[in-house]
Amino acid sequence: VFEATPALSFALTKQVAVGVAWRITHTSQSAEQLAPVAGPGPVPAMGKLEVDMSGTSYAGAHFGLFAKPTPTTRLSLTYRNRFTTHLDGTVTMAGQGNPASMDLPMPHNWGMGAAQELLGKRLLLVAEIKRSLYAEANKSFVTTIQTPMGDQKMVIPLDWNNTWTVGAGAEYWLTTTWAARIGYSAAQSATPEKRPSYYLPPPALMHTLHFGAGVKLGQFDIDAGGFYSFGGKDLTPAQTSPQDPNPGRYESTFLMGALSVTWRR
C-alpha cells in the first residue's frame, strides 16, 4: 500500500487548531494461494490461484483537533473515515488467466493523544490510544472472476474484530535543529482465532518498535520514521471442512518507512 496524504491545518486560536488531510491510497496485491473456487458441484473445490490486482482510492480523509491547554501540554483527537479501494487485475488458475476485481475496505478509526514537554522543551513524552472498527468493514474478501461461464465469486470469510491500539514514545532535541525519536505500541489483531490466514496479521498481540528523526530547515520541517512490528501465536483451528485453516504457528513481521515535509508560514 502506498499512500500520499497532503494535509492542511488552521489555528483557530493560539491554543486550538483543526486539520484535514486527503488520503490518496494505491494498493497492489500479488499472491499465490490455495482458496475455494466455485465448481460444478454444491461444494467449492480447492485450487491454487495466482492473484495480481491493483487499484487507487481518492475517498480517504483524515480529520484532527489539536488543543494546547498549557504552554507545555498538548492534546489531540483524530478521525479517519471508512473508504473502499476497488482493485482490478487477473486471477490465474491452471495457466488460464481471467479478469478479476475486488473491493478492499478500510475501517473507521478514532484516536486520542497527549504530549508533555520537559527539560526546557527539549524532551517530549507522548501517549496515544486508537480504536479501529474492522468488524463493520471487513466481514469477507469477495473476488469476482469473469469466466466464459459467467462471473464466479471467490469468498474468503474474515469476520474481523474491532481493535484497540495503545502506544507511548519520546522525542529528544539533540540540537536546536535535530531531533531523535523512539516509541513502542501494542495492538490487538483484527483477525479472529477461528480464521487465521497466511496472508493477514495473525490473531495475536502485535508489538511495534518505532524510530525516527527530524530536522528543521528554515520554514521547512523534514521528518523520517519507521517501525518494525512482530507477533505470532500457535493455533489449532477446528477442521470441519477443506476450507478451514490449518493448525500451526501463525506469525507476521512488518517493516515500514515514512517521510513527511511540513512548510510553516
PDB file of C-alpha atoms in Angstrom:
ATOM      1  CA  VAL A   1       0.000   0.000   0.000  1.00  0.00           C
ATOM      2  CA  PHE A   2       1.351   3.416  -0.997  1.00  0.00           C
ATOM      3  CA  GLU A   3      -0.343   6.474   0.460  1.00  0.00           C
ATOM      4  CA  ALA A   4       0.050  10.191  -0.295  1.00  0.00           C
ATOM      5  CA  THR A   5      -1.536  12.463   2.317  1.00  0.00           C
ATOM      6  CA  PRO A   6      -1.500  16.213   1.583  1.00  0.00           C
ATOM      7  CA  ALA A   7      -2.670  17.972   4.746  1.00  0.00           C
ATOM      8  CA  LEU A   8      -3.712  21.424   5.907  1.00  0.00           C
ATOM      9  CA  SER A   9      -4.044  22.793   9.445  1.00  0.00           C
ATOM     10  CA  PHE A  10      -5.545  26.066  10.637  1.00  0.00           C
ATOM     11  CA  ALA A  11      -5.077  27.699  14.048  1.00  0.00           C
ATOM     12  CA  LEU A  12      -8.465  28.894  15.384  1.00  0.00           C
ATOM     13  CA  THR A  13      -6.740  30.435  18.412  1.00  0.00           C
ATOM     14  CA  LYS A  14      -3.283  30.201  19.967  1.00  0.00           C
ATOM     15  CA  GLN A  15      -4.499  27.132  21.893  1.00  0.00           C
ATOM     16  CA  VAL A  16      -6.776  25.343  19.394  1.00  0.00           C
ATOM     17  CA  ALA A  17      -6.234  24.194  15.796  1.00  0.00           C
ATOM     18  CA  VAL A  18      -8.073  21.970  13.325  1.00  0.00           C
ATOM     19  CA  GLY A  19      -6.644  19.915  10.481  1.00  0.00           C
ATOM     20  CA  VAL A  20      -7.763  17.922   7.482  1.00  0.00           C
ATOM     21  CA  ALA A  21      -5.864  15.588   5.159  1.00  0.00           C
ATOM     22  CA  TRP A  22      -6.699  13.886   1.865  1.00  0.00           C
ATOM     23  CA  ARG A  23      -5.630  10.220   1.781  1.00  0.00           C
ATOM     24  CA  ILE A  24      -4.745   9.046  -1.747  1.00  0.00           C
ATOM     25  CA  THR A  25      -4.104   5.313  -1.466  1.00  0.00           C
ATOM     26  CA  HIS A  26      -2.724   2.927  -4.083  1.00  0.00           C
ATOM     27  CA  THR A  27      -2.992  -0.778  -3.262  1.00  0.00           C
ATOM     28  CA  SER A  28      -1.483  -3.718  -5.135  1.00  0.00           C
ATOM     29  CA  GLN A  29      -1.920  -7.416  -4.393  1.00  0.00           C
ATOM     30  CA  SER A  30       0.213 -10.220  -5.803  1.00  0.00           C
ATOM     31  CA  ALA A  31      -0.066 -13.678  -4.268  1.00  0.00           C
ATOM     32  CA  GLU A  32      -0.265 -17.400  -4.818  1.00  0.00           C
ATOM     33  CA  GLN A  33      -2.842 -19.026  -2.603  1.00  0.00           C
ATOM     34  CA  LEU A  34      -4.998 -22.065  -2.066  1.00  0.00           C
ATOM     35  CA  ALA A  35      -8.617 -20.975  -1.984  1.00  0.00           C
ATOM     36  CA  PRO A  36     -12.163 -22.245  -2.584  1.00  0.00           C
ATOM     37  CA  VAL A  37     -13.245 -21.919  -6.204  1.00  0.00           C
ATOM     38  CA  ALA A  38     -16.804 -22.370  -7.420  1.00  0.00           C
ATOM     39  CA  GLY A  39     -17.197 -25.658  -9.292  1.00  0.00           C
ATOM     40  CA  PRO A  40     -19.956 -27.716 -10.867  1.00  0.00           C
ATOM     41  CA  GLY A  41     -20.997 -29.283  -7.555  1.00  0.00           C
ATOM     42  CA  PRO A  42     -22.547 -27.685  -4.445  1.00  0.00           C
ATOM     43  CA  VAL A  43     -19.223 -27.806  -2.525  1.00  0.00           C
ATOM     44  CA  PRO A  44     -16.481 -25.402  -3.705  1.00  0.00           C
ATOM     45  CA  ALA A  45     -13.281 -27.057  -4.898  1.00  0.00           C
ATOM     46  CA  MET A  46      -9.840 -26.083  -3.565  1.00  0.00           C
ATOM     47  CA  GLY A  47      -7.381 -24.784  -6.157  1.00  0.00           C
ATOM     48  CA  LYS A  48      -4.111 -22.878  -6.430  1.00  0.00           C
ATOM     49  CA  LEU A  49      -4.701 -19.323  -7.600  1.00  0.00           C
ATOM     50  CA  GLU A  50      -2.311 -16.591  -8.728  1.00  0.00           C
ATOM     51  CA  VAL A  51      -3.752 -13.181  -7.928  1.00  0.00           C
ATOM     52  CA  ASP A  52      -2.450  -9.930  -9.405  1.00  0.00           C
ATOM     53  CA  MET A  53      -4.610  -6.837  -8.840  1.00  0.00           C
ATOM     54  CA  SER A  54      -4.225  -3.145  -8.056  1.00  0.00           C
ATOM     55  CA  GLY A  55      -6.300  -0.009  -7.615  1.00  0.00           C
ATOM     56  CA  THR A  56      -6.307   3.558  -6.297  1.00  0.00           C
ATOM     57  CA  SER A  57      -8.741   5.281  -3.953  1.00  0.00           C
ATOM     58  CA  TYR A  58      -9.246   9.018  -3.607  1.00  0.00           C
ATOM     59  CA  ALA A  59     -12.003   8.797  -0.969  1.00  0.00           C
ATOM     60  CA  GLY A  60      -9.933   8.738   2.227  1.00  0.00           C
ATOM     61  CA  ALA A  61      -9.936  11.637   4.672  1.00  0.00           C
ATOM     62  CA  HIS A  62      -8.251  12.364   8.000  1.00  0.00           C
ATOM     63  CA  PHE A  63      -9.566  14.984  10.439  1.00  0.00           C
ATOM     64  CA  GLY A  64      -7.883  16.304  13.574  1.00  0.00           C
ATOM     65  CA  LEU A  65      -8.477  18.609  16.542  1.00  0.00           C
ATOM     66  CA  PHE A  66      -5.484  19.949  18.481  1.00  0.00           C
ATOM     67  CA  ALA A  67      -5.507  21.742  21.828  1.00  0.00           C
ATOM     68  CA  LYS A  68      -2.748  23.252  23.970  1.00  0.00           C
ATOM     69  CA  PRO A  69      -4.248  23.853  27.448  1.00  0.00           C
ATOM     70  CA  THR A  70      -0.859  24.841  28.907  1.00  0.00           C
ATOM     71  CA  PRO A  71       2.373  26.024  27.246  1.00  0.00           C
ATOM     72  CA  THR A  72       3.893  22.525  27.643  1.00  0.00           C
ATOM     73  CA  THR A  73       0.829  20.232  27.289  1.00  0.00           C
ATOM     74  CA  ARG A  74      -0.831  19.123  24.044  1.00  0.00           C
ATOM     75  CA  LEU A  75      -3.981  17.090  23.424  1.00  0.00           C
ATOM     76  CA  SER A  76      -5.382  15.661  20.185  1.00  0.00           C
ATOM     77  CA  LEU A  77      -8.434  13.928  18.747  1.00  0.00           C
ATOM     78  CA  THR A  78      -8.306  12.336  15.275  1.00  0.00           C
ATOM     79  CA  TYR A  79     -10.712  10.534  12.951  1.00  0.00           C
ATOM     80  CA  ARG A  80     -10.135   8.603   9.726  1.00  0.00           C
ATOM     81  CA  ASN A  81     -13.159   7.742   7.605  1.00  0.00           C
ATOM     82  CA  ARG A  82     -14.094   4.367   6.193  1.00  0.00           C
ATOM     83  CA  PHE A  83     -13.447   4.050   2.443  1.00  0.00           C
ATOM     84  CA  THR A  84     -13.080   1.320  -0.162  1.00  0.00           C
ATOM     85  CA  THR A  85     -10.412   0.753  -2.803  1.00  0.00           C
ATOM     86  CA  HIS A  86     -11.576  -1.062  -5.948  1.00  0.00           C
ATOM     87  CA  LEU A  87      -8.921  -3.439  -7.296  1.00  0.00           C
ATOM     88  CA  ASP A  88      -8.791  -4.761 -10.891  1.00  0.00           C
ATOM     89  CA  GLY A  89      -6.481  -7.332 -12.404  1.00  0.00           C
ATOM     90  CA  THR A  90      -6.317 -11.042 -13.151  1.00  0.00           C
ATOM     91  CA  VAL A  91      -6.748 -14.355 -11.361  1.00  0.00           C
ATOM     92  CA  THR A  92      -4.899 -17.274 -12.944  1.00  0.00           C
ATOM     93  CA  MET A  93      -5.657 -20.944 -12.342  1.00  0.00           C
ATOM     94  CA  ALA A  94      -4.170 -23.888 -14.248  1.00  0.00           C
ATOM     95  CA  GLY A  95      -2.461 -21.425 -16.608  1.00  0.00           C
ATOM     96  CA  GLN A  96      -5.751 -19.737 -17.523  1.00  0.00           C
ATOM     97  CA  GLY A  97      -5.978 -16.046 -16.651  1.00  0.00           C
ATOM     98  CA  ASN A  98      -9.308 -14.284 -16.203  1.00  0.00           C
ATOM     99  CA  PRO A  99     -10.169 -10.657 -15.433  1.00  0.00           C
ATOM    100  CA  ALA A 100     -10.963 -10.187 -11.761  1.00  0.00           C
ATOM    101  CA  SER A 101     -11.897  -7.467  -9.293  1.00  0.00           C
ATOM    102  CA  MET A 102     -12.472  -6.953  -5.585  1.00  0.00           C
ATOM    103  CA  ASP A 103     -13.271  -4.187  -3.109  1.00  0.00           C
ATOM    104  CA  LEU A 104     -10.825  -3.630  -0.243  1.00  0.00           C
ATOM    105  CA  PRO A 105     -12.362  -1.615   2.637  1.00  0.00           C
ATOM    106  CA  MET A 106     -10.511   0.441   5.239  1.00  0.00           C
ATOM    107  CA  PRO A 107     -12.286   0.937   8.594  1.00  0.00           C
ATOM    108  CA  HIS A 108     -13.349   3.936  10.611  1.00  0.00           C
ATOM    109  CA  ASN A 109     -10.588   4.899  13.046  1.00  0.00           C
ATOM    110  CA  TRP A 110     -10.650   7.124  16.143  1.00  0.00           C
ATOM    111  CA  GLY A 111      -7.634   8.269  18.113  1.00  0.00           C
ATOM    112  CA  MET A 112      -6.773  10.339  21.199  1.00  0.00           C
ATOM    113  CA  GLY A 113      -3.331  11.519  22.221  1.00  0.00           C
ATOM    114  CA  ALA A 114      -1.471  13.560  24.815  1.00  0.00           C
ATOM    115  CA  ALA A 115       2.022  15.057  24.920  1.00  0.00           C
ATOM    116  CA  GLN A 116       4.061  16.742  27.642  1.00  0.00           C
ATOM    117  CA  GLU A 117       7.225  18.812  27.163  1.00  0.00           C
ATOM    118  CA  LEU A 118      10.009  18.651  29.761  1.00  0.00           C
ATOM    119  CA  LEU A 119      13.615  19.816  30.254  1.00  0.00           C
ATOM    120  CA  GLY A 120      13.013  23.221  28.778  1.00  0.00           C
ATOM    121  CA  LYS A 121      11.055  21.705  25.874  1.00  0.00           C
ATOM    122  CA  ARG A 122      13.972  19.535  24.742  1.00  0.00           C
ATOM    123  CA  LEU A 123      12.184  16.339  25.789  1.00  0.00           C
ATOM    124  CA  LEU A 124       8.680  15.418  24.614  1.00  0.00           C
ATOM    125  CA  LEU A 125       6.763  12.447  26.061  1.00  0.00           C
ATOM    126  CA  VAL A 126       3.686  11.201  24.186  1.00  0.00           C
ATOM    127  CA  ALA A 127       0.904   8.636  24.655  1.00  0.00           C
ATOM    128  CA  GLU A 128      -1.885   7.578  22.307  1.00  0.00           C
ATOM    129  CA  ILE A 129      -4.880   5.250  22.103  1.00  0.00           C
ATOM    130  CA  LYS A 130      -6.758   4.224  18.932  1.00  0.00           C
ATOM    131  CA  ARG A 131      -9.948   2.337  18.119  1.00  0.00           C
ATOM    132  CA  SER A 132     -10.430   0.722  14.681  1.00  0.00           C
ATOM    133  CA  LEU A 133     -13.867  -0.570  13.618  1.00  0.00           C
ATOM    134  CA  TYR A 134     -12.878  -3.569  11.478  1.00  0.00           C
ATOM    135  CA  ALA A 135     -15.975  -5.634  12.366  1.00  0.00           C
ATOM    136  CA  GLU A 136     -18.238  -3.429  10.262  1.00  0.00           C
ATOM    137  CA  ALA A 137     -15.869  -3.053   7.304  1.00  0.00           C
ATOM    138  CA  ASN A 138     -14.191  -6.467   6.953  1.00  0.00           C
ATOM    139  CA  LYS A 139     -16.661  -9.339   7.013  1.00  0.00           C
ATOM    140  CA  SER A 140     -15.173 -11.105   3.964  1.00  0.00           C
ATOM    141  CA  PHE A 141     -12.970 -10.723   0.888  1.00  0.00           C
ATOM    142  CA  VAL A 142     -15.041 -11.257  -2.249  1.00  0.00           C
ATOM    143  CA  THR A 143     -13.161 -11.626  -5.542  1.00  0.00           C
ATOM    144  CA  THR A 144     -15.280 -11.597  -8.714  1.00  0.00           C
ATOM    145  CA  ILE A 145     -13.729 -13.601 -11.566  1.00  0.00           C
ATOM    146  CA  GLN A 146     -15.015 -13.184 -15.138  1.00  0.00           C
ATOM    147  CA  THR A 147     -15.138 -16.553 -16.919  1.00  0.00           C
ATOM    148  CA  PRO A 148     -16.739 -17.823 -20.153  1.00  0.00           C
ATOM    149  CA  MET A 149     -19.385 -19.454 -17.931  1.00  0.00           C
ATOM    150  CA  GLY A 150     -20.228 -16.153 -16.261  1.00  0.00           C
ATOM    151  CA  ASP A 151     -18.978 -14.343 -13.192  1.00  0.00           C
ATOM    152  CA  GLN A 152     -17.690 -16.559 -10.380  1.00  0.00           C
ATOM    153  CA  LYS A 153     -17.227 -15.298  -6.839  1.00  0.00           C
ATOM    154  CA  MET A 154     -14.385 -16.414  -4.578  1.00  0.00           C
ATOM    155  CA  VAL A 155     -15.367 -15.646  -0.989  1.00  0.00           C
ATOM    156  CA  ILE A 156     -12.854 -15.695   1.875  1.00  0.00           C
ATOM    157  CA  PRO A 157     -14.637 -15.156   5.238  1.00  0.00           C
ATOM    158  CA  LEU A 158     -12.906 -12.720   7.595  1.00  0.00           C
ATOM    159  CA  ASP A 159     -15.262 -11.791  10.457  1.00  0.00           C
ATOM    160  CA  TRP A 160     -12.626  -9.373  11.748  1.00  0.00           C
ATOM    161  CA  ASN A 161     -12.793  -7.878  15.241  1.00  0.00           C
ATOM    162  CA  ASN A 162     -12.697  -4.253  16.320  1.00  0.00           C
ATOM    163  CA  THR A 163      -9.311  -3.430  17.849  1.00  0.00           C
ATOM    164  CA  TRP A 164      -7.557  -1.207  20.365  1.00  0.00           C
ATOM    165  CA  THR A 165      -4.016   0.140  19.959  1.00  0.00           C
ATOM    166  CA  VAL A 166      -2.012   1.867  22.705  1.00  0.00           C
ATOM    167  CA  GLY A 167       1.421   3.402  22.428  1.00  0.00           C
ATOM    168  CA  ALA A 168       3.967   5.714  24.008  1.00  0.00           C
ATOM    169  CA  GLY A 169       7.106   7.436  22.803  1.00  0.00           C
ATOM    170  CA  ALA A 170       9.672  10.136  23.330  1.00  0.00           C
ATOM    171  CA  GLU A 171      11.343  12.845  21.259  1.00  0.00           C
ATOM    172  CA  TYR A 172      14.619  14.485  22.283  1.00  0.00           C
ATOM    173  CA  TRP A 173      16.182  17.509  20.576  1.00  0.00           C
ATOM    174  CA  LEU A 174      19.903  16.838  20.266  1.00  0.00           C
ATOM    175  CA  THR A 175      20.434  20.382  18.971  1.00  0.00           C
ATOM    176  CA  THR A 176      18.112  23.237  18.046  1.00  0.00           C
ATOM    177  CA  THR A 177      17.611  21.715  14.579  1.00  0.00           C
ATOM    178  CA  TRP A 178      17.939  17.908  15.021  1.00  0.00           C
ATOM    179  CA  ALA A 179      15.582  15.576  16.909  1.00  0.00           C
ATOM    180  CA  ALA A 180      15.651  11.825  17.643  1.00  0.00           C
ATOM    181  CA  ARG A 181      12.501   9.765  18.310  1.00  0.00           C
ATOM    182  CA  ILE A 182      11.700   6.320  19.711  1.00  0.00           C
ATOM    183  CA  GLY A 183       8.488   4.565  20.751  1.00  0.00           C
ATOM    184  CA  TYR A 184       6.577   1.371  21.424  1.00  0.00           C
ATOM    185  CA  SER A 185       2.984   0.335  20.718  1.00  0.00           C
ATOM    186  CA  ALA A 186       0.841  -2.752  21.223  1.00  0.00           C
ATOM    187  CA  ALA A 187      -2.133  -3.550  19.019  1.00  0.00           C
ATOM    188  CA  GLN A 188      -4.848  -6.153  19.049  1.00  0.00           C
ATOM    189  CA  SER A 189      -5.131  -8.099  15.813  1.00  0.00           C
ATOM    190  CA  ALA A 190      -8.390  -7.840  13.891  1.00  0.00           C
ATOM    191  CA  THR A 191      -8.008 -11.465  12.749  1.00  0.00           C
ATOM    192  CA  PRO A 192     -10.135 -13.846  14.875  1.00  0.00           C
ATOM    193  CA  GLU A 193      -8.574 -17.074  16.151  1.00  0.00           C
ATOM    194  CA  LYS A 194     -11.098 -19.162  14.191  1.00  0.00           C
ATOM    195  CA  ARG A 195      -9.985 -17.619  10.867  1.00  0.00           C
ATOM    196  CA  PRO A 196      -6.169 -17.268  10.763  1.00  0.00           C
ATOM    197  CA  SER A 197      -4.630 -16.679   7.351  1.00  0.00           C
ATOM    198  CA  TYR A 198      -1.185 -16.947   5.776  1.00  0.00           C
ATOM    199  CA  TYR A 199      -1.634 -13.509   4.175  1.00  0.00           C
ATOM    200  CA  LEU A 200      -3.028 -11.461   7.080  1.00  0.00           C
ATOM    201  CA  PRO A 201      -1.773 -10.442  10.531  1.00  0.00           C
ATOM    202  CA  PRO A 202      -2.015 -13.359  12.981  1.00  0.00           C
ATOM    203  CA  PRO A 203      -4.662 -13.401  15.742  1.00  0.00           C
ATOM    204  CA  ALA A 204      -2.108 -12.278  18.321  1.00  0.00           C
ATOM    205  CA  LEU A 205      -0.974  -9.137  20.086  1.00  0.00           C
ATOM    206  CA  MET A 206       1.286  -7.220  17.690  1.00  0.00           C
ATOM    207  CA  HIS A 207       4.310  -5.444  19.201  1.00  0.00           C
ATOM    208  CA  THR A 208       5.790  -2.482  17.326  1.00  0.00           C
ATOM    209  CA  LEU A 209       9.065  -0.601  17.773  1.00  0.00           C
ATOM    210  CA  HIS A 210       9.076   2.915  16.338  1.00  0.00           C
ATOM    211  CA  PHE A 211      12.070   5.062  15.437  1.00  0.00           C
ATOM    212  CA  GLY A 212      12.677   8.320  13.611  1.00  0.00           C
ATOM    213  CA  ALA A 213      14.469  11.646  13.269  1.00  0.00           C
ATOM    214  CA  GLY A 214      13.607  15.199  12.312  1.00  0.00           C
ATOM    215  CA  VAL A 215      15.365  18.344  11.150  1.00  0.00           C
ATOM    216  CA  LYS A 216      14.287  21.995  10.949  1.00  0.00           C
ATOM    217  CA  LEU A 217      15.479  23.876   7.865  1.00  0.00           C
ATOM    218  CA  GLY A 218      14.103  27.406   7.979  1.00  0.00           C
ATOM    219  CA  GLN A 219      10.356  27.236   7.249  1.00  0.00           C
ATOM    220  CA  PHE A 220      10.560  23.510   6.480  1.00  0.00           C
ATOM    221  CA  ASP A 221      10.335  20.557   8.875  1.00  0.00           C
ATOM    222  CA  ILE A 222      11.599  17.277   7.400  1.00  0.00           C
ATOM    223  CA  ASP A 223      10.768  14.103   9.332  1.00  0.00           C
ATOM    224  CA  ALA A 224      11.658  10.478   8.601  1.00  0.00           C
ATOM    225  CA  GLY A 225      10.453   7.481  10.558  1.00  0.00           C
ATOM    226  CA  GLY A 226       9.709   3.824  10.506  1.00  0.00           C
ATOM    227  CA  PHE A 227       8.595   0.868  12.542  1.00  0.00           C
ATOM    228  CA  TYR A 228       9.235  -2.834  12.989  1.00  0.00           C
ATOM    229  CA  SER A 229       6.206  -4.880  14.034  1.00  0.00           C
ATOM    230  CA  PHE A 230       6.062  -8.532  15.051  1.00  0.00           C
ATOM    231  CA  GLY A 231       3.726 -11.054  16.672  1.00  0.00           C
ATOM    232  CA  GLY A 232       2.568 -14.648  16.470  1.00  0.00           C
ATOM    233  CA  LYS A 233       0.557 -17.435  18.090  1.00  0.00           C
ATOM    234  CA  ASP A 234       0.199 -21.227  17.950  1.00  0.00           C
ATOM    235  CA  LEU A 235      -3.342 -22.182  16.927  1.00  0.00           C
ATOM    236  CA  THR A 236      -5.423 -25.329  16.449  1.00  0.00           C
ATOM    237  CA  PRO A 237      -8.483 -24.231  14.414  1.00  0.00           C
ATOM    238  CA  ALA A 238     -11.345 -26.689  14.024  1.00  0.00           C
ATOM    239  CA  GLN A 239     -11.006 -28.916  10.934  1.00  0.00           C
ATOM    240  CA  THR A 240     -14.596 -29.384   9.782  1.00  0.00           C
ATOM    241  CA  SER A 241     -14.089 -28.774   6.044  1.00  0.00           C
ATOM    242  CA  PRO A 242     -11.251 -28.465   3.481  1.00  0.00           C
ATOM    243  CA  GLN A 243     -11.677 -24.689   3.615  1.00  0.00           C
ATOM    244  CA  ASP A 244     -10.765 -24.447   7.308  1.00  0.00           C
ATOM    245  CA  PRO A 245      -7.306 -23.053   8.196  1.00  0.00           C
ATOM    246  CA  ASN A 246      -4.556 -25.462   9.189  1.00  0.00           C
ATOM    247  CA  PRO A 247      -3.242 -25.812  12.744  1.00  0.00           C
ATOM    248  CA  GLY A 248       0.230 -24.444  13.424  1.00  0.00           C
ATOM    249  CA  ARG A 249       2.011 -21.206  14.223  1.00  0.00           C
ATOM    250  CA  TYR A 250       0.784 -18.037  12.550  1.00  0.00           C
ATOM    251  CA  GLU A 251       3.359 -15.247  12.690  1.00  0.00           C
ATOM    252  CA  SER A 252       3.996 -11.966  10.906  1.00  0.00           C
ATOM    253  CA  THR A 253       6.624  -9.249  10.781  1.00  0.00           C
ATOM    254  CA  PHE A 254       6.286  -5.823   9.171  1.00  0.00           C
ATOM    255  CA  LEU A 255       8.758  -3.088   8.304  1.00  0.00           C
ATOM    256  CA  MET A 256       7.554   0.352   7.229  1.00  0.00           C
ATOM    257  CA  GLY A 257       9.156   3.695   6.420  1.00  0.00           C
ATOM    258  CA  ALA A 258       7.672   7.177   6.078  1.00  0.00           C
ATOM    259  CA  LEU A 259       8.803  10.672   5.092  1.00  0.00           C
ATOM    260  CA  SER A 260       6.964  13.955   5.658  1.00  0.00           C
ATOM    261  CA  VAL A 261       7.688  17.576   4.764  1.00  0.00           C
ATOM    262  CA  THR A 262       5.912  20.461   6.540  1.00  0.00           C
ATOM    263  CA  TRP A 263       6.013  24.087   5.390  1.00  0.00           C
ATOM    264  CA  ARG A 264       5.237  26.647   8.074  1.00  0.00           C
ATOM    265  CA  ARG A 265       4.258  30.192   7.340  1.00  0.00           C
TER     266      ARG A 265
END
